[in-house]
PDB file of C-alpha atoms in Angstrom:
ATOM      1  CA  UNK A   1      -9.266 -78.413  72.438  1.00  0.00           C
ATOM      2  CA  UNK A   2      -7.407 -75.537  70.219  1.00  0.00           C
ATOM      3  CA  UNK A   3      -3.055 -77.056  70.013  1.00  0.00           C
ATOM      4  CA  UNK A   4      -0.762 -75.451  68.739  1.00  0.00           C
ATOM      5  CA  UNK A   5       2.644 -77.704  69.978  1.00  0.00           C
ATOM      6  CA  UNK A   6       6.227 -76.350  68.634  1.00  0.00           C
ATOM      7  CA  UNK A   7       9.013 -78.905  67.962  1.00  0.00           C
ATOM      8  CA  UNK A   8      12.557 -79.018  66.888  1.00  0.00           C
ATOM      9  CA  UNK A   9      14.306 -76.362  69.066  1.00  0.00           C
ATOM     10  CA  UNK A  10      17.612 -76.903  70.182  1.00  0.00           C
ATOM     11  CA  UNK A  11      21.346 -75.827  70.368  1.00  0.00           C
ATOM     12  CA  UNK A  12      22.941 -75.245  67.609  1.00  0.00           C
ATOM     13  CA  UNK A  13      26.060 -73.505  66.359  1.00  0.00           C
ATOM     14  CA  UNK A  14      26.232 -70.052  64.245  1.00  0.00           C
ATOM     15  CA  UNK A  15      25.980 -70.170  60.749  1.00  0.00           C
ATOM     16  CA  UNK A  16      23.882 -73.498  60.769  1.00  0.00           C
ATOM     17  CA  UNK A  17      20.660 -74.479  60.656  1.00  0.00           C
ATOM     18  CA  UNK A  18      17.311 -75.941  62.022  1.00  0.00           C
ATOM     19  CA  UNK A  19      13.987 -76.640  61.146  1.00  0.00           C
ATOM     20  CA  UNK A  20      11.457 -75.844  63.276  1.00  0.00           C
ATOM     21  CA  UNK A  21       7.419 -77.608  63.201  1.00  0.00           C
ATOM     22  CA  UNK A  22       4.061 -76.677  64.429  1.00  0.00           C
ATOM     23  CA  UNK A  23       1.533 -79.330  64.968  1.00  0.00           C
ATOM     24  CA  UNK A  24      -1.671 -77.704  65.246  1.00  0.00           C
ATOM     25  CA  UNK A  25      -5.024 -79.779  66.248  1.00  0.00           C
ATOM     26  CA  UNK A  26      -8.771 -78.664  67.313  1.00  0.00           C
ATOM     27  CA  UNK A  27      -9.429 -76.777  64.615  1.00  0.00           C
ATOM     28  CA  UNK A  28      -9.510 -76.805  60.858  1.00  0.00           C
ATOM     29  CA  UNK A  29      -5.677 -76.372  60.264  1.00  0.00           C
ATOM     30  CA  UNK A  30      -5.894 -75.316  56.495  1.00  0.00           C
ATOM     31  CA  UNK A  31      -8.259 -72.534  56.804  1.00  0.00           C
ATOM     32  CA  UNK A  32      -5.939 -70.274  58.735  1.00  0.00           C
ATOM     33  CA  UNK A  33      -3.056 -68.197  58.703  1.00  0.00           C
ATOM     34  CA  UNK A  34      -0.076 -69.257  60.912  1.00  0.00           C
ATOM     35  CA  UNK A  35       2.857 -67.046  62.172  1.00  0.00           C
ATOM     36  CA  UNK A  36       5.751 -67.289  63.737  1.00  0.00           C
ATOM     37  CA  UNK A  37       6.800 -64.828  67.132  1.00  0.00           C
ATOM     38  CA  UNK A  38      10.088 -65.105  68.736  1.00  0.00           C
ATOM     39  CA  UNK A  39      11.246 -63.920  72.338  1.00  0.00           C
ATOM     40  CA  UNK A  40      14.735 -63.693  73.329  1.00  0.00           C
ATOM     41  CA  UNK A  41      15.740 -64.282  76.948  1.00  0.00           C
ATOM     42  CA  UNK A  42      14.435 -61.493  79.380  1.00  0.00           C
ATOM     43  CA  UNK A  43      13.533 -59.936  76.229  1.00  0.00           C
ATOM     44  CA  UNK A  44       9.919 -58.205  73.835  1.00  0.00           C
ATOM     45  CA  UNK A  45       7.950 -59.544  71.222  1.00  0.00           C
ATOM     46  CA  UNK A  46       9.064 -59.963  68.180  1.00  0.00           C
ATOM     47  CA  UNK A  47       7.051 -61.344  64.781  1.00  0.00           C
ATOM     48  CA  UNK A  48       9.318 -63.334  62.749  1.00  0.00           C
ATOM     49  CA  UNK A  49       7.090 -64.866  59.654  1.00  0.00           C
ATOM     50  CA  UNK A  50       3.793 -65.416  58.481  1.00  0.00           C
ATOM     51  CA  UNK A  51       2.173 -67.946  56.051  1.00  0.00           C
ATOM     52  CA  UNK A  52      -1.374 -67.269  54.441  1.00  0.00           C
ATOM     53  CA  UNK A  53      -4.228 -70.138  54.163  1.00  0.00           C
ATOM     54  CA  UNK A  54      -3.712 -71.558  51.007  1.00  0.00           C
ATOM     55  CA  UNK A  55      -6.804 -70.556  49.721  1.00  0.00           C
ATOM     56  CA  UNK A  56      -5.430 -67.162  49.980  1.00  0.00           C
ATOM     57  CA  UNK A  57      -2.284 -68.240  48.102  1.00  0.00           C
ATOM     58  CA  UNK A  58      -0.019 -69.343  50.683  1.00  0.00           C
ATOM     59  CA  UNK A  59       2.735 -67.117  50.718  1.00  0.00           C
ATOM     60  CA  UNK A  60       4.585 -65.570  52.937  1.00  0.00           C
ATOM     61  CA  UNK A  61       6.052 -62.315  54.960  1.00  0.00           C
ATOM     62  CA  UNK A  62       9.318 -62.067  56.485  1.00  0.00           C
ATOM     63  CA  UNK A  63      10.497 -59.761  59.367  1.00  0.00           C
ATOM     64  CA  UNK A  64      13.446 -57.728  57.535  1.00  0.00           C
ATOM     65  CA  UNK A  65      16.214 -59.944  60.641  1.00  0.00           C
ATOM     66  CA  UNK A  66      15.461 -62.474  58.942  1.00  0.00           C
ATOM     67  CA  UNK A  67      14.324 -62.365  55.233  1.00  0.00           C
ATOM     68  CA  UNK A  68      16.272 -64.297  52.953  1.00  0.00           C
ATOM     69  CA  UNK A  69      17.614 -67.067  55.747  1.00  0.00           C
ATOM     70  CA  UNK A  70      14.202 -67.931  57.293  1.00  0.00           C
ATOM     71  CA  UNK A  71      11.388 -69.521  54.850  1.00  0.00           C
ATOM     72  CA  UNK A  72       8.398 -70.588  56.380  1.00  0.00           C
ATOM     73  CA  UNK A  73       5.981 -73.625  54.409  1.00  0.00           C
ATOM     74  CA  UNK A  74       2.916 -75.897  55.763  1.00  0.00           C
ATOM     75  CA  UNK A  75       1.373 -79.198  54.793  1.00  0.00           C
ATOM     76  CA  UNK A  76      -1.802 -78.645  55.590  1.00  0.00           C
ATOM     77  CA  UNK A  77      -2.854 -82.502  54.891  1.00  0.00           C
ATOM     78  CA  UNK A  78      -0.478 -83.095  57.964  1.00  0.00           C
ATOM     79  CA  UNK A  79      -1.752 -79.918  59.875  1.00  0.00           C
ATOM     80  CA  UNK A  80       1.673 -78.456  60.285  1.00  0.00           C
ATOM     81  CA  UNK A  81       3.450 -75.343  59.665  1.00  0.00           C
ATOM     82  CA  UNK A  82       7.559 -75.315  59.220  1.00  0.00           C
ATOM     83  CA  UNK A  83       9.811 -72.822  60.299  1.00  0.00           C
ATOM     84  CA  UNK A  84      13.312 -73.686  57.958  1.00  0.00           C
ATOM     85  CA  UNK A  85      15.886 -71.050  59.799  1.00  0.00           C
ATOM     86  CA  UNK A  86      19.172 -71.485  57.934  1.00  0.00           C
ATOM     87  CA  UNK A  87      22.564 -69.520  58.472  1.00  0.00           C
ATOM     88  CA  UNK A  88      21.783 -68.942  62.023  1.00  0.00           C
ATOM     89  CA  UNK A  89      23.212 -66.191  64.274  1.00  0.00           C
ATOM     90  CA  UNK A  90      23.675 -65.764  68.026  1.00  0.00           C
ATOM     91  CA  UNK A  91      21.019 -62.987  67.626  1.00  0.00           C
ATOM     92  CA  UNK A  92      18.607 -65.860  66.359  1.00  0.00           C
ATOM     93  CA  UNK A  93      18.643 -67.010  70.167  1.00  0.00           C
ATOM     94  CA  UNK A  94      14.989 -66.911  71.624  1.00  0.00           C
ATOM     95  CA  UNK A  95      11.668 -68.675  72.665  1.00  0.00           C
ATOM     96  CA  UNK A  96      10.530 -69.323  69.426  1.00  0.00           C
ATOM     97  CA  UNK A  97       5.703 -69.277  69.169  1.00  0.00           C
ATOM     98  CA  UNK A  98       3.837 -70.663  66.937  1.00  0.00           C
ATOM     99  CA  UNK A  99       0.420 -68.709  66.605  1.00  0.00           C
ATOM    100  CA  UNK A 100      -2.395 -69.493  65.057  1.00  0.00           C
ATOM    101  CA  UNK A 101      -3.344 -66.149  62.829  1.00  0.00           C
ATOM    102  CA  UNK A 102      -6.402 -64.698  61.160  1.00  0.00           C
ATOM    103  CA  UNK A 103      -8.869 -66.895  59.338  1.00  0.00           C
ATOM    104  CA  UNK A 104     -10.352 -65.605  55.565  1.00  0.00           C
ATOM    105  CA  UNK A 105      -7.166 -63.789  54.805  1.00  0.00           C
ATOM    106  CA  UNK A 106      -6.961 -61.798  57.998  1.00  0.00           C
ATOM    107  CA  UNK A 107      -3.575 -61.613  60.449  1.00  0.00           C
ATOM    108  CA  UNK A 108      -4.444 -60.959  63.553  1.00  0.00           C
ATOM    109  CA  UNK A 109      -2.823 -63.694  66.639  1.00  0.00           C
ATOM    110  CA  UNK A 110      -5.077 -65.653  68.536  1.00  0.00           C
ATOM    111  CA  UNK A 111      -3.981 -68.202  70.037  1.00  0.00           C
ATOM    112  CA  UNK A 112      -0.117 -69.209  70.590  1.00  0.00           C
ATOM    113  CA  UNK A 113       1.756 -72.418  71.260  1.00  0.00           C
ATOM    114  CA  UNK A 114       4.044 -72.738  74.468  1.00  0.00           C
ATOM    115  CA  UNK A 115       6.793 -72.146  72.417  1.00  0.00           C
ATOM    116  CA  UNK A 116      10.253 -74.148  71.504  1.00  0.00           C
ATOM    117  CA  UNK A 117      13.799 -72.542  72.508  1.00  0.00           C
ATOM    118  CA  UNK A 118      16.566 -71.937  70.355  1.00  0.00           C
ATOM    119  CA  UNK A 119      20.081 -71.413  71.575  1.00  0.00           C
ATOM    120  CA  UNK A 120      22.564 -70.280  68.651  1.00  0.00           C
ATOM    121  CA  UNK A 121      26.188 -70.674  70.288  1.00  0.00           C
ATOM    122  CA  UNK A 122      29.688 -72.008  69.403  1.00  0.00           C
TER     123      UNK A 122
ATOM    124  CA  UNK B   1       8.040 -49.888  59.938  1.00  0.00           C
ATOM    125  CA  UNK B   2       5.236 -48.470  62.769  1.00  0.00           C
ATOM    126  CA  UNK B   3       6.462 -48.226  66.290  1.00  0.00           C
ATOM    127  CA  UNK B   4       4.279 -49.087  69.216  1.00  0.00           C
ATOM    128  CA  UNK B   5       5.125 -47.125  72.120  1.00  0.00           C
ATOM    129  CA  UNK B   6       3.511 -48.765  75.607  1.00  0.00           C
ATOM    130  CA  UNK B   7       4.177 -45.993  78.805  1.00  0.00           C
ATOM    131  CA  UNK B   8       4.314 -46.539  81.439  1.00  0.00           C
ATOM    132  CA  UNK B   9       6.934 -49.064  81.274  1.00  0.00           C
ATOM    133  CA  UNK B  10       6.227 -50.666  84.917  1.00  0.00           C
ATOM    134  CA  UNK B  11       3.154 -50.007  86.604  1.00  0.00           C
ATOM    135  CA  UNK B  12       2.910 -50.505  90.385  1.00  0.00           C
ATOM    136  CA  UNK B  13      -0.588 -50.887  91.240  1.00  0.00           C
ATOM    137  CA  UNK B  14      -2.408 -52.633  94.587  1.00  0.00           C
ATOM    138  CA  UNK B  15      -5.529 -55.421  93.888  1.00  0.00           C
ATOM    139  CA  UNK B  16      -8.504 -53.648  93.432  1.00  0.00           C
ATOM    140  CA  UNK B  17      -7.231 -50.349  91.508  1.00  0.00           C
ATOM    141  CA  UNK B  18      -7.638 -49.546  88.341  1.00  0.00           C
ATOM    142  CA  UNK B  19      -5.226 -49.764  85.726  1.00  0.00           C
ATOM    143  CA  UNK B  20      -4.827 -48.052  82.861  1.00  0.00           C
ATOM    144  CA  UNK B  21      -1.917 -49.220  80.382  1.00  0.00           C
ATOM    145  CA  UNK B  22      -1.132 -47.159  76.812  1.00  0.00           C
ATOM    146  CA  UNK B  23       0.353 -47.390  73.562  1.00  0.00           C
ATOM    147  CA  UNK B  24       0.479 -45.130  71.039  1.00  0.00           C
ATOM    148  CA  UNK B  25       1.374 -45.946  67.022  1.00  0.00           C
ATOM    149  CA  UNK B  26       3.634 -43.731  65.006  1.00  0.00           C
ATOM    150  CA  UNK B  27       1.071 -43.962  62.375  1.00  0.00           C
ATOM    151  CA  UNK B  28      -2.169 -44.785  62.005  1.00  0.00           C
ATOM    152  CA  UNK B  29      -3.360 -48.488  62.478  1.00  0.00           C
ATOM    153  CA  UNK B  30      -6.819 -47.787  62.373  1.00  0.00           C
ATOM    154  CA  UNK B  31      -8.485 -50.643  64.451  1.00  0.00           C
ATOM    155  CA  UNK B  32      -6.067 -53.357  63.899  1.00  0.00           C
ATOM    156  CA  UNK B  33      -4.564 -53.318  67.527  1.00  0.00           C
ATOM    157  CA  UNK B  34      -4.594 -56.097  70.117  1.00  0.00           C
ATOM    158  CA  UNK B  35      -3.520 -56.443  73.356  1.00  0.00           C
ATOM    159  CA  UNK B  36      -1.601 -59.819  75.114  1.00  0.00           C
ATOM    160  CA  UNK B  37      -1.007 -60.867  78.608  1.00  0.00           C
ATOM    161  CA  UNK B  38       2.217 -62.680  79.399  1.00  0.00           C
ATOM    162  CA  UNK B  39       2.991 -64.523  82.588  1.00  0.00           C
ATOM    163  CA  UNK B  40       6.428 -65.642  83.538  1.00  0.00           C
ATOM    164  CA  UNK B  41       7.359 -68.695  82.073  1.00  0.00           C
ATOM    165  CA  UNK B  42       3.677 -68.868  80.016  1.00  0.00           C
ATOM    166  CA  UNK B  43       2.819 -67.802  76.230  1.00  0.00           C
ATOM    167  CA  UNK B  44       1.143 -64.697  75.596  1.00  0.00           C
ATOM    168  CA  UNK B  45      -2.925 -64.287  75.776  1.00  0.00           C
ATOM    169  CA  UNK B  46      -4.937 -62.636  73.672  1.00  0.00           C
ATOM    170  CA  UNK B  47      -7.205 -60.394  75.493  1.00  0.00           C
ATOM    171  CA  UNK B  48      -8.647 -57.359  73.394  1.00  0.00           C
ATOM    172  CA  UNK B  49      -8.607 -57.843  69.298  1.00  0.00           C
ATOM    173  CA  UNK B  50      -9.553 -54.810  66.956  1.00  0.00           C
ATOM    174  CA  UNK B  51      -9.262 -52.027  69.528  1.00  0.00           C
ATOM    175  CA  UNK B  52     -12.061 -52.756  71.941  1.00  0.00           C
ATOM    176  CA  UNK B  53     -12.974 -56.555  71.541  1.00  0.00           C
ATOM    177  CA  UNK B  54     -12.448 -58.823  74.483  1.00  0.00           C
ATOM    178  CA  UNK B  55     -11.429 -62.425  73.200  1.00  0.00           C
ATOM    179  CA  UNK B  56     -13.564 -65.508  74.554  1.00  0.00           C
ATOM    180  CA  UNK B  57     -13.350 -65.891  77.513  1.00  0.00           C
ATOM    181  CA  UNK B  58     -11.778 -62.715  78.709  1.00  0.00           C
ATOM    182  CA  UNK B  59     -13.105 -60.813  81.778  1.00  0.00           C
ATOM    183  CA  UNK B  60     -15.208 -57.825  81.629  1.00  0.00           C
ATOM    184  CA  UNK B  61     -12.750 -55.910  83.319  1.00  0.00           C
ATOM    185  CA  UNK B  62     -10.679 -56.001  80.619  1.00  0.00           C
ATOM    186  CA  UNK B  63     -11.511 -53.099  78.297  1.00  0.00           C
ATOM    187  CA  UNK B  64      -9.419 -51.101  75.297  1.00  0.00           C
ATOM    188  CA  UNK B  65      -9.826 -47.984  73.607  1.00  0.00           C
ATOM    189  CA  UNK B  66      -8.977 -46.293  71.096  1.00  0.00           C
ATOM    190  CA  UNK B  67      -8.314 -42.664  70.115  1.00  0.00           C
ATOM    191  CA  UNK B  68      -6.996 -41.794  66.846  1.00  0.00           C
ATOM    192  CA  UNK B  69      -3.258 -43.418  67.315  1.00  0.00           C
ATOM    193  CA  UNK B  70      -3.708 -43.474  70.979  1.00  0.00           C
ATOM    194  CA  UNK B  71      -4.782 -46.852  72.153  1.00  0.00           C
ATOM    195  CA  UNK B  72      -5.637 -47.515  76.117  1.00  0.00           C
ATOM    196  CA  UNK B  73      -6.300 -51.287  78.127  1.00  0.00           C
ATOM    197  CA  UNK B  74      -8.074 -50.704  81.196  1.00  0.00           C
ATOM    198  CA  UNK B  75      -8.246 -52.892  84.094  1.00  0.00           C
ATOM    199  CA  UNK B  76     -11.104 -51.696  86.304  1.00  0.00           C
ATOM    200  CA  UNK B  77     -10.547 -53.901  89.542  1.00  0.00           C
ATOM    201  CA  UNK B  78      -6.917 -55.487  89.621  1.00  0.00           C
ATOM    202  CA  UNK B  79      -6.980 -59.182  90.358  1.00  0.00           C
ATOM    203  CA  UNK B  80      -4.183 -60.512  91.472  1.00  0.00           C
ATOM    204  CA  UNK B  81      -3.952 -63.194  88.506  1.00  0.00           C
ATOM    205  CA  UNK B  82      -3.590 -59.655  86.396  1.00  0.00           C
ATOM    206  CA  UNK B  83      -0.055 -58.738  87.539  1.00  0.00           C
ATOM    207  CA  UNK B  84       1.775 -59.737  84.265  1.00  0.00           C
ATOM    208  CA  UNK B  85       3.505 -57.992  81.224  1.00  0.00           C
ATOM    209  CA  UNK B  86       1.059 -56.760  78.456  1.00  0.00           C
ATOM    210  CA  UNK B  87       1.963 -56.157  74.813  1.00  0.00           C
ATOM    211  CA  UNK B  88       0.108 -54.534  72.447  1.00  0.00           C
ATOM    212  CA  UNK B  89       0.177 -55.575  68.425  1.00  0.00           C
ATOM    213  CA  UNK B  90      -0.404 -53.720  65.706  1.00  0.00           C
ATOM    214  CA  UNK B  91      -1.226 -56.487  62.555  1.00  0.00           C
ATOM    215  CA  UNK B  92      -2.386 -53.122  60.071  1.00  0.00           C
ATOM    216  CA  UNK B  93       0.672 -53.028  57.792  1.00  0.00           C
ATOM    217  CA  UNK B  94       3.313 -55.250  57.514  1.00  0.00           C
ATOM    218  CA  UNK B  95       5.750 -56.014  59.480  1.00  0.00           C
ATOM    219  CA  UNK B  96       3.462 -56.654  61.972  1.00  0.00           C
ATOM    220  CA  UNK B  97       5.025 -54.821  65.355  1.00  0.00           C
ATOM    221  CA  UNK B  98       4.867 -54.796  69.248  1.00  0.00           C
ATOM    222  CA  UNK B  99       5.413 -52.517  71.861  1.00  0.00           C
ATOM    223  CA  UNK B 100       8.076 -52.734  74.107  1.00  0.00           C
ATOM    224  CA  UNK B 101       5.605 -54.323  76.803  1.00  0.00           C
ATOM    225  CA  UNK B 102       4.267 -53.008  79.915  1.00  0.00           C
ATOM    226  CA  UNK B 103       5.320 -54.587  83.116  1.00  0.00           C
ATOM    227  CA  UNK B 104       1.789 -54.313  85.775  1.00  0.00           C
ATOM    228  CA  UNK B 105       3.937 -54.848  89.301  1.00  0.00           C
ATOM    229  CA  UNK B 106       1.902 -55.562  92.781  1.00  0.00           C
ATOM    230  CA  UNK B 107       2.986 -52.666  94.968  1.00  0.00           C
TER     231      UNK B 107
END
């Protein structure tokens, strides 16, 4: 059965940070794409990051909110992606999704974790 | 950035209609648009990939459309599993966007 389980959520004050992890099982981690979609309380959709197969070079997009304080990585030998979120801000607050994203390069989202909160607050 | 804009933005509808949700791009996406379900407290579901692709295991009365930048999910016979909030996605140019979401109410 397709996982995708989200860890590392938490409270945590503004201006510091967390890391967040994806452990993904069922399926052959290291051929696909992974991104990152956040939802704050009562609140839309909104993509955060993505993180190509590493076949297809393994970098990354960034949502402009958070370019330069988010960076997204994977180990694929430990079939997990990492969300690093540093210099956090009270906007930053949501439901934060793991998804499992398009396979030979592609981006669509097809499946999604049940997602890990984040509460930035002093 | 493109904007998705989903209308209406509730939809009050009795089991059995028909529903018929829309979103339209402020520039053209070509295929690359997919619709999610949401229920309260749940992740989203992928139902419709590339326009007019149901995902596995998807019902056949789940369709989408597509018309230029105009994009439509139709729900032919309402269930009452169906009353949810539905997104649509565009994943054709980066960043990758959603509509506001559409909010499909029992009346």
């Amino acid at each position: 059965e397709l996982q995708l389980v989200e860890s590392g959520g938490g409270l945590v004050q503004p201006g510091r940070s967390l890391r967040l992890s994806c452990t993904a099982s069922g399926f052959t981690f290291g051929d696909y794409a992974v991104s990152w979609v956040r939802q704050a309380p009562g609140k839309g959709l909104e993509w955060v990051s993505f993180i190509r197969s590493i076949p297809y070079g393994g970098t990354t997009e960034y949502a402009a909110s958070v370019s330069g304080r988010f960076t997204m990585s994977r180990d694929d030998s430990k079939s997990i992606a990492y969300l690093q979120m540093n210099s956090l801000e009270t906007e930053d607050t949501a439901v934060y999704y793991c998804t499992r994203s398009g396979k030979n390069g592609g981006n669509m989202i097809d499946y999604w974790g049940q997602g890990t909160l984040v509460t930035v607050s002093s | 950035e493109i904007v998705l804009t989903q209308s209406p933005a509730t939809l009050s509808l009795s089991p059995g209609e028909r529903a018929t949700l829309s979103c339209r791009a402020s520039q053209s996406v070509s295929i690359y648009l997919a619709w999610y379900q949401q229920k309260p407290g749940q992740a989203p579901r992928l139902l419709i990939y590339d326009a007019s692709n149901r995902a596995t295991g998807i019902p056949a009365r789940f369709s989408g459309s597509a018309s230029g930048t105009d994009f439509t999910l139709t729900i032919s016979s309402l269930e009452s599993e169906d009353f949810a909030v539905y997104y649509c996605q565009q994943h054709s140019r980066w960043p990758i966007t959603f509509g506001q979401g559409t909010r499909l109410e029992i009346k």
